[in-house]
Coordinates of C-alpha atoms and ligand atoms in Angstrom, one line a residue:
M16 CA -8.3 -24.8 23.6
I17 CA -11.4 -22.8 23.6
L18 CA -10.7 -21.7 27.1
A19 CA -7.1 -20.5 25.9
T20 CA -8.8 -18.4 23.2
S21 CA -11.3 -16.7 25.5
S22 CA -8.6 -16.0 28.1
L23 CA -6.4 -14.5 25.4
V24 CA -9.2 -12.4 24.1
A25 CA -10.1 -11.3 27.6
R26 CA -6.5 -10.2 28.3
D27 CA -6.3 -8.5 24.9
L28 CA -9.5 -6.5 25.8
A29 CA -8.0 -5.5 29.2
A30 CA -4.6 -4.2 27.8
V31 CA -4.5 -3.6 24.0
W32 CA -5.7 -0.8 21.8
H33 CA -5.8 -1.9 18.2
P34 CA -5.3 0.2 14.9
F35 CA -8.4 1.2 12.9
T36 CA -10.5 -0.6 15.4
Q37 CA -13.7 0.7 17.2
H38 CA -13.3 -0.9 20.6
G39 CA -16.9 -0.1 21.4
Q40 CA -17.9 -2.8 18.8
W41 CA -14.9 -5.1 18.5
P42 CA -15.6 -7.2 21.5
A43 CA -19.1 -8.2 20.1
D44 CA -17.4 -9.1 16.9
E45 CA -15.7 -12.2 18.4
P46 CA -11.9 -11.2 18.0
L47 CA -9.9 -13.9 16.3
V48 CA -6.6 -14.9 17.9
I49 CA -4.1 -15.8 15.2
D50 CA -1.6 -18.3 16.3
R51 CA 0.5 -19.5 13.3
G52 CA 0.9 -19.2 9.6
S53 CA 1.9 -21.4 6.8
G54 CA 1.7 -20.7 3.1
V55 CA -1.5 -18.8 2.3
Y56 CA -3.1 -20.0 5.5
L57 CA -3.3 -18.6 9.0
Y58 CA -4.4 -20.8 11.9
D59 CA -6.3 -19.5 15.0
A60 CA -5.6 -20.5 18.5
E61 CA -8.0 -23.5 18.1
S62 CA -6.1 -24.7 15.0
R63 CA -8.9 -23.5 12.6
R64 CA -7.6 -22.7 9.2
Y65 CA -8.2 -19.6 7.4
L66 CA -7.0 -18.6 3.8
D67 CA -5.3 -15.1 4.1
G68 CA -7.2 -13.4 1.3
V69 CA -5.8 -10.1 1.9
S70 CA -2.2 -11.3 2.4
S71 CA -2.1 -9.8 5.9
L72 CA -3.1 -6.4 4.8
W73 CA -1.3 -6.5 1.5
V74 CA 2.1 -7.6 2.4
T75 CA 2.5 -11.5 2.0
V76 CA 4.2 -12.3 -1.3
H77 CA 5.1 -16.0 -1.4
G78 CA 3.3 -17.1 1.8
H79 CA 3.7 -17.4 5.5
G80 CA 6.8 -19.0 6.8
E81 CA 8.7 -19.0 3.4
P82 CA 11.9 -21.0 4.4
A83 CA 14.3 -19.1 2.1
I84 CA 13.2 -15.8 3.9
N85 CA 13.4 -17.3 7.4
A86 CA 16.9 -18.6 6.6
A87 CA 18.1 -15.4 5.3
I88 CA 16.8 -13.5 8.4
L89 CA 18.5 -16.1 10.7
A90 CA 21.7 -16.0 8.8
Q91 CA 21.8 -12.1 9.1
L92 CA 20.9 -12.4 12.8
D93 CA 24.2 -14.3 13.3
R94 CA 26.1 -11.7 11.4
L95 CA 24.7 -8.3 12.3
D96 CA 21.4 -7.6 14.2
H97 CA 21.4 -3.9 13.8
S98 CA 23.6 -1.0 13.3
T99 CA 22.6 2.6 12.5
F100 CA 22.5 3.8 9.0
L101 CA 23.1 7.4 10.0
G102 CA 26.7 7.9 8.7
L103 CA 27.4 4.2 8.7
T104 CA 26.5 1.6 6.1
H105 CA 26.2 -2.2 5.7
E106 CA 26.1 -4.6 2.9
P107 CA 22.3 -5.8 3.2
G108 CA 21.3 -2.2 2.9
I109 CA 23.6 -1.5 0.0
R110 CA 22.2 -4.6 -1.9
V111 CA 18.6 -3.9 -1.3
A112 CA 19.3 -0.4 -2.7
E113 CA 20.9 -2.0 -5.7
E114 CA 18.2 -4.6 -6.1
L115 CA 15.4 -1.9 -6.0
L116 CA 17.1 0.2 -8.6
R117 CA 17.4 -2.8 -10.8
V118 CA 13.6 -3.4 -10.9
A119 CA 12.6 0.3 -10.7
P120 CA 11.7 2.5 -13.7
A121 CA 14.9 3.7 -15.3
G122 CA 15.8 7.3 -14.1
L123 CA 15.3 6.6 -10.5
S124 CA 18.8 6.2 -9.0
R125 CA 18.8 6.9 -5.3
V126 CA 17.2 4.9 -2.4
F127 CA 16.4 6.5 1.0
F128 CA 15.1 3.8 3.5
A129 CA 12.4 4.1 6.1
G130 CA 10.4 1.6 8.1
D131 CA 6.7 1.7 7.3
G132 CA 4.8 3.1 4.3
S133 CA 3.8 6.2 6.3
S134 CA 7.4 7.0 7.3
A135 CA 8.7 6.7 3.7
A136 CA 5.7 8.8 2.4
E137 CA 6.7 11.4 5.0
A138 CA 10.3 11.4 3.9
A139 CA 9.3 11.9 0.3
I140 CA 7.0 14.8 1.1
K141 CA 9.7 16.6 2.9
M142 CA 12.1 15.8 0.2
A143 CA 10.0 17.4 -2.5
Y144 CA 9.6 20.6 -0.5
Q145 CA 13.3 20.8 0.5
A146 CA 14.7 20.0 -3.0
A147 CA 12.5 22.8 -4.5
T148 CA 13.5 25.2 -1.7
Q149 CA 17.2 24.4 -2.2
R150 CA 16.8 25.2 -5.9
G151 CA 15.7 28.6 -4.9
D152 CA 12.0 28.1 -5.5
D153 CA 9.2 29.0 -3.0
R154 CA 7.0 26.0 -3.4
P155 CA 5.2 25.3 -0.1
L156 CA 2.1 23.7 -1.7
Y157 CA 1.2 20.1 -2.6
V158 CA -1.5 19.0 -5.0
H159 CA -3.1 15.6 -4.2
V160 CA -6.1 13.5 -5.0
A161 CA -9.4 12.9 -3.3
E162 CA -9.8 9.4 -1.9
G163 CA -6.0 9.1 -1.7
Y164 CA -4.2 7.3 1.1
H165 CA -0.6 7.7 2.1
G166 CA -0.4 6.6 5.7
D167 CA -1.4 8.0 9.1
T168 CA 1.4 10.4 10.1
L169 CA 0.5 14.0 9.8
G170 CA 2.3 14.8 6.4
A171 CA 0.7 11.7 4.9
V172 CA -2.7 12.5 6.3
S173 CA -2.3 16.1 4.8
L174 CA -2.1 14.5 1.4
G175 CA -4.9 11.9 2.1
G176 CA -8.4 12.3 0.9
V177 CA -10.4 9.6 2.6
E178 CA -13.0 11.7 4.6
L179 CA -13.6 9.0 7.2
F180 CA -10.0 8.7 8.2
H181 CA -8.7 12.2 7.6
A182 CA -11.4 14.8 8.2
T183 CA -10.8 14.9 12.0
Y184 CA -7.3 16.2 11.6
R185 CA -7.8 18.9 9.0
P186 CA -7.1 21.8 11.5
L187 CA -3.6 20.3 12.1
L188 CA -2.5 19.7 8.5
I189 CA -0.1 21.4 5.9
E190 CA -1.6 23.4 3.2
T191 CA -2.5 21.4 0.1
R192 CA -4.8 21.6 -3.0
M193 CA -6.9 18.5 -3.7
V194 CA -8.4 17.5 -7.1
S195 CA -11.2 15.0 -7.6
S196 CA -10.5 11.3 -7.8
P197 CA -10.1 9.9 -11.3
G198 CA -11.6 6.8 -10.0
V199 CA -15.0 8.2 -8.9
L200 CA -17.0 8.1 -12.1
A201 CA -20.5 9.4 -13.1
A202 CA -22.8 6.7 -14.0
G203 CA -21.6 5.0 -17.2
Q204 CA -18.6 7.3 -17.6
P205 CA -15.5 5.8 -19.3
R206 CA -12.5 5.9 -17.1
A207 CA -10.4 7.6 -19.9
A208 CA -13.0 10.5 -20.0
R209 CA -12.9 10.8 -16.3
A210 CA -9.1 10.9 -16.4
A211 CA -9.3 13.8 -18.8
E212 CA -11.7 15.6 -16.6
V213 CA -9.6 15.5 -13.6
L214 CA -6.4 16.4 -15.6
A215 CA -8.3 19.5 -16.8
E216 CA -9.2 20.3 -13.1
M217 CA -5.4 19.8 -12.1
R218 CA -4.3 21.9 -15.0
A219 CA -6.6 24.8 -14.0
L220 CA -5.3 24.5 -10.4
L221 CA -1.7 24.6 -11.6
A222 CA -2.3 27.4 -14.0
Q223 CA -3.2 29.5 -10.9
E224 CA -0.8 28.4 -8.4
G225 CA 1.6 26.0 -10.1
E226 CA 4.7 28.0 -9.4
R227 CA 4.1 27.4 -5.7
V228 CA 3.5 23.7 -5.9
C229 CA 6.5 21.4 -5.1
A230 CA 4.8 18.1 -5.8
V231 CA 1.8 16.3 -7.2
V232 CA 1.2 13.2 -4.9
L233 CA -0.8 10.4 -5.9
E234 CA -1.4 6.5 -5.9
P235 CA -0.8 5.2 -9.4
M236 CA -3.6 3.0 -11.0
V237 CA -5.3 2.0 -7.8
Q238 CA -6.4 4.2 -4.9
A239 CA -6.4 1.1 -2.6
A240 CA -7.5 2.4 0.9
G241 CA -9.9 4.7 -0.8
G242 CA -11.9 1.6 -1.8
M243 CA -9.8 -0.1 -4.7
L244 CA -10.7 2.7 -7.0
T245 CA -9.0 2.2 -10.4
H246 CA -8.2 4.9 -13.1
D247 CA -7.1 5.0 -16.6
A248 CA -3.3 4.9 -17.3
S249 CA -3.7 8.1 -19.3
F250 CA -4.2 9.9 -15.9
L251 CA -0.5 9.1 -15.0
V252 CA 0.7 10.2 -18.4
G253 CA -1.2 13.4 -18.0
V254 CA 0.1 14.0 -14.5
R255 CA 3.6 13.5 -15.7
A256 CA 3.2 16.0 -18.4
L257 CA 1.6 18.6 -16.1
C258 CA 4.5 18.2 -13.5
D259 CA 7.0 18.8 -16.2
E260 CA 5.1 21.9 -17.5
F261 CA 4.8 23.4 -14.1
G262 CA 8.1 22.3 -12.5
A263 CA 6.5 20.2 -9.8
A264 CA 7.8 16.7 -8.8
M265 CA 5.7 13.8 -9.5
L266 CA 5.5 11.7 -6.2
V267 CA 3.9 8.3 -6.5
D268 CA 2.9 6.2 -3.6
E269 CA 3.5 2.6 -4.7
V270 CA 3.3 1.3 -1.1
A271 CA 0.2 -0.7 -2.0
T272 CA 0.7 -1.2 -5.7
G273 CA 4.5 -1.7 -5.9
I274 CA 6.5 -5.0 -5.8
G275 CA 4.2 -6.9 -8.1
A276 CA 0.5 -6.5 -6.9
T277 CA -0.7 -5.1 -10.2
G278 CA 1.1 -7.7 -12.3
A279 CA 4.1 -5.4 -12.9
W280 CA 7.0 -4.6 -10.6
F281 CA 5.4 -1.0 -10.2
A282 CA 2.1 0.4 -11.3
V283 CA 3.7 3.3 -13.2
E284 CA 4.8 0.8 -15.8
H285 CA 1.2 0.5 -17.0
A286 CA 1.5 4.1 -18.0
G287 CA 5.2 4.1 -19.0
V288 CA 5.9 7.0 -16.8
V289 CA 8.9 7.6 -14.6
P290 CA 8.0 9.6 -11.4
D291 CA 10.6 11.9 -9.6
L292 CA 10.0 10.2 -6.2
M293 CA 8.5 6.8 -5.6
V294 CA 7.5 5.3 -2.3
V295 CA 7.6 1.6 -1.7
G296 CA 6.9 -0.6 1.3
K297 CA 4.3 -3.2 2.3
R298 CA 5.5 -6.2 0.1
L299 CA 9.3 -5.3 0.1
T300 CA 10.3 -8.0 2.6
G301 CA 7.8 -10.5 1.4
G302 CA 5.5 -9.6 4.3
V303 CA 7.8 -10.5 7.1
L304 CA 9.4 -7.4 8.6
P305 CA 8.9 -3.7 8.2
L306 CA 10.9 -2.0 5.6
S307 CA 10.0 0.9 3.1
A308 CA 12.0 3.2 0.9
V309 CA 11.9 6.4 -1.3
L310 CA 13.4 6.1 -4.7
A311 CA 14.5 9.4 -6.1
R312 CA 15.7 10.7 -9.3
E313 CA 19.5 12.0 -9.4
A314 CA 18.2 15.6 -9.8
V315 CA 16.3 15.4 -6.5
Y316 CA 19.3 13.9 -4.7
E317 CA 21.6 16.5 -6.1
A318 CA 19.5 19.4 -4.7
F319 CA 20.6 18.2 -1.3
L320 CA 24.4 18.2 -2.0
G321 CA 26.6 20.9 -0.4
S322 CA 29.0 21.5 2.3
P323 CA 28.2 20.5 5.9
D324 CA 27.3 24.1 6.8
S325 CA 25.2 24.6 3.7
G326 CA 22.0 23.5 5.5
R327 CA 21.3 21.3 2.5
T328 CA 21.5 18.0 4.4
F329 CA 18.3 15.9 4.7
F330 CA 17.8 16.1 8.4
H331 CA 15.5 13.1 8.5
G332 CA 15.8 9.4 9.4
H333 CA 14.7 6.8 11.9
T334 CA 16.5 4.8 14.5
Y335 CA 15.9 1.5 12.7
T336 CA 16.5 2.8 9.2
A337 CA 17.6 0.0 7.0
N338 CA 17.6 -2.6 9.7
P339 CA 19.8 -5.4 8.5
L340 CA 17.2 -8.1 9.3
S341 CA 14.6 -6.3 7.3
C342 CA 17.1 -5.9 4.5
A343 CA 18.0 -9.6 4.5
A344 CA 14.4 -10.4 4.2
A345 CA 13.9 -8.1 1.4
L346 CA 16.9 -9.5 -0.4
A347 CA 15.6 -13.1 -0.1
N348 CA 12.1 -12.0 -1.2
L349 CA 13.2 -10.1 -4.2
A350 CA 15.6 -13.1 -5.2
L351 CA 12.6 -15.5 -4.9
M352 CA 10.5 -13.2 -7.0
H353 CA 13.1 -13.3 -9.7
E354 CA 13.5 -17.0 -9.4
R355 CA 9.8 -17.9 -9.5
G356 CA 8.8 -15.2 -11.8
T357 CA 6.4 -13.9 -9.2
V358 CA 5.4 -10.6 -11.0
A359 CA 4.3 -12.6 -14.2
R360 CA 2.6 -15.0 -11.9
A361 CA 0.6 -12.1 -10.2
A362 CA -0.6 -11.0 -13.6
T363 CA -2.0 -14.6 -14.2
V364 CA -3.5 -14.7 -10.7
G365 CA -5.2 -11.4 -11.4
D366 CA -6.6 -12.8 -14.7
R367 CA -7.9 -15.9 -12.9
L368 CA -9.4 -13.7 -10.2
G369 CA -11.2 -11.6 -12.9
A370 CA -12.5 -14.8 -14.7
A371 CA -13.8 -16.3 -11.4
L372 CA -15.5 -13.1 -10.4
A373 CA -17.2 -12.4 -13.7
S374 CA -20.4 -14.2 -12.6
V375 CA -20.2 -12.5 -9.1
E376 CA -20.3 -9.1 -10.8
K377 CA -23.7 -9.9 -12.5
Y378 CA -25.4 -10.4 -9.0
D379 CA -27.9 -7.6 -8.2
G380 CA -26.2 -7.2 -4.9
V381 CA -22.9 -6.3 -6.4
A382 CA -22.5 -2.8 -7.8
E383 CA -19.1 -3.1 -9.4
I384 CA -15.9 -5.1 -9.3
R385 CA -12.7 -3.1 -9.8
R386 CA -9.3 -4.7 -10.3
V387 CA -5.8 -4.2 -11.5
G388 CA -3.7 -7.3 -11.4
T389 CA -4.4 -9.0 -8.0
M390 CA -5.7 -5.9 -6.3
T391 CA -9.5 -6.4 -6.3
G392 CA -12.5 -4.6 -4.8
I393 CA -16.0 -5.9 -4.9
E394 CA -18.4 -3.1 -4.1
V395 CA -21.6 -4.6 -2.7
R396 CA -24.9 -2.8 -2.4
S397 CA -25.6 -1.9 1.1
V398 CA -28.3 -4.1 2.8
G399 CA -27.8 -2.8 6.4
A400 CA -25.3 -0.9 8.6
R401 CA -22.2 -3.0 7.9
T402 CA -22.8 -5.0 4.6
G403 CA -19.2 -5.3 3.6
F404 CA -18.3 -6.3 7.1
E405 CA -21.1 -9.0 7.1
V406 CA -19.8 -10.5 3.8
C407 CA -16.4 -10.8 5.4
R408 CA -17.9 -12.2 8.5
A409 CA -19.6 -14.9 6.3
A410 CA -16.4 -15.7 4.6
R411 CA -14.6 -16.1 8.0
R412 CA -17.2 -18.7 9.0
R413 CA -16.2 -20.5 5.7
G414 CA -12.4 -20.3 6.4
V415 CA -11.4 -17.2 4.5
L416 CA -10.1 -13.9 5.8
V417 CA -10.9 -10.8 3.9
R418 CA -11.4 -7.2 5.0
P419 CA -13.9 -4.7 3.9
L420 CA -13.3 -1.0 3.1
G421 CA -16.8 0.2 3.9
D422 CA -18.9 -1.8 1.5
V423 CA -16.1 -2.8 -0.8
V424 CA -14.8 -6.4 0.0
V425 CA -11.1 -6.4 -0.7
L426 CA -9.4 -9.4 -2.2
M427 CA -5.6 -9.1 -2.3
P428 CA -4.2 -12.7 -2.3
P429 CA -0.5 -13.4 -1.7
L430 CA 1.1 -13.2 -5.2
G431 CA 2.3 -16.7 -5.1
I432 CA -1.1 -18.2 -4.4
A433 CA -1.7 -21.6 -6.2
D434 CA -4.6 -22.1 -8.5
D435 CA -6.6 -24.4 -6.2
E436 CA -6.1 -21.9 -3.2
L437 CA -7.3 -19.0 -5.4
D438 CA -10.4 -21.1 -6.4
E439 CA -11.1 -21.6 -2.8
L440 CA -10.9 -17.8 -2.1
T441 CA -13.2 -16.9 -5.0
S442 CA -15.8 -19.6 -4.4
V443 CA -16.1 -18.7 -0.7
V444 CA -16.4 -15.0 -1.4
D445 CA -19.0 -15.9 -4.1
A446 CA -21.0 -17.9 -1.6
S447 CA -20.6 -15.3 1.2
I448 CA -21.9 -12.4 -1.2
R449 CA -24.8 -14.6 -2.1
E450 CA -25.6 -15.3 1.5
V451 CA -25.5 -11.7 2.6
V452 CA -26.6 -9.5 -0.4
Q453 CA -28.5 -11.8 -2.8
Ligands
PLP518 C1 -0.5 1.1 3.5 C2 -0.3 2.2 2.7 C3 0.5 3.3 3.3 C4 0.9 3.2 4.7 O1 1.8 2.3 5.0 P1 2.0 1.8 6.6 O2 3.2 0.8 6.4 O3 0.8 1.3 7.0 O4 2.5 3.0 7.3 C5 0.9 4.4 2.5 N1 0.5 4.5 1.2 C6 -0.3 3.5 0.6 C7 -0.8 3.6 -0.7 C8 -0.7 2.4 1.4 O5 -1.5 1.5 0.9

């Protein structure tokens, strides 16, 4: 068994290049080979069990190997494996669009499919500009937010604000204007006051160049990859008002927050605002297959209507757009979420997380805990080069997989996690933090 693991690791190190991974370090970190998954647990090649504390990078909804999703994919495979969505359609795609619109904020009425979060963000970015252009406006600029993250393709990187990930590519990027993060606070500053401050900054910027801005792009409620930075809902209300005043589209990226993670179907619900464009991804298929989408208001869609030679077509799409297997998984996931009341359950899971971590937040080694629903970041005080990593490493030894963003230990359990499993997650994280930073 152990031999099988070491030989797989050796072959990996000889052939594979991993995402977001420094290969100069990784071999020394004892790469883990995941072999199978069941419920909230993953098992390594030696059958050691790990609780999947970040839901496989924020995607798993009900658990691994969910029978209803597996059955739906198999049934779809027997009917239609794939057919292009360029100029053709199919029932699973139609139904996913209908189901998304059923749960999305009222006012969003069109669904454009993509594969990953980045590719959907990219589509939305282009839509905003093209819609403005086709209305006769010259709006080549975007406003975005520091510490934001929208994916790794160049359009998405242009609107990102995480220096570590994005600084390298600056010379290649489209022109934008960045405002400060409403989630980065002065000591003791209330979040509502910070929201007002950043809104004032955004207003000043738009007052100067607003007529050239096609969209304001942001992650609602939680800037996830930026370190689970949370902001006050009034920020979203203010952005909506500024977008209306200056004629820019409000483009929200719900790839991390959407489909239940914040205890609502979509994070914008916490502020009661309806965006013009909304990007969803990650949890859409329950964490099984890639599928993402842009939801648009009718007015955006209408800006693209015209004759074939009008040049108003959205010349954008991907080979596997609306793959029927992914759509079947999404339909099964959304049906299960309705049946099980998963969104309400996620809110309860979030409350239980908050209660369990209340004592952890008092540790000297913990700077702050930030959480909206199930999306949780525990910022630990640095005690060495890779403190966040060391905490996650200690958790791994105790059978829990969590991943750091710098010195922020991220907890993002599958939404359907049971109480005893959640208690296992929080008690292991508690013990691991005490081991490393107390
Ligand atoms: C993960 C993420 C993306 C990118 O999604 P991929 O599927 O990794 O391309 C975009 N935006 C947000 C907010 C994300 O968290």
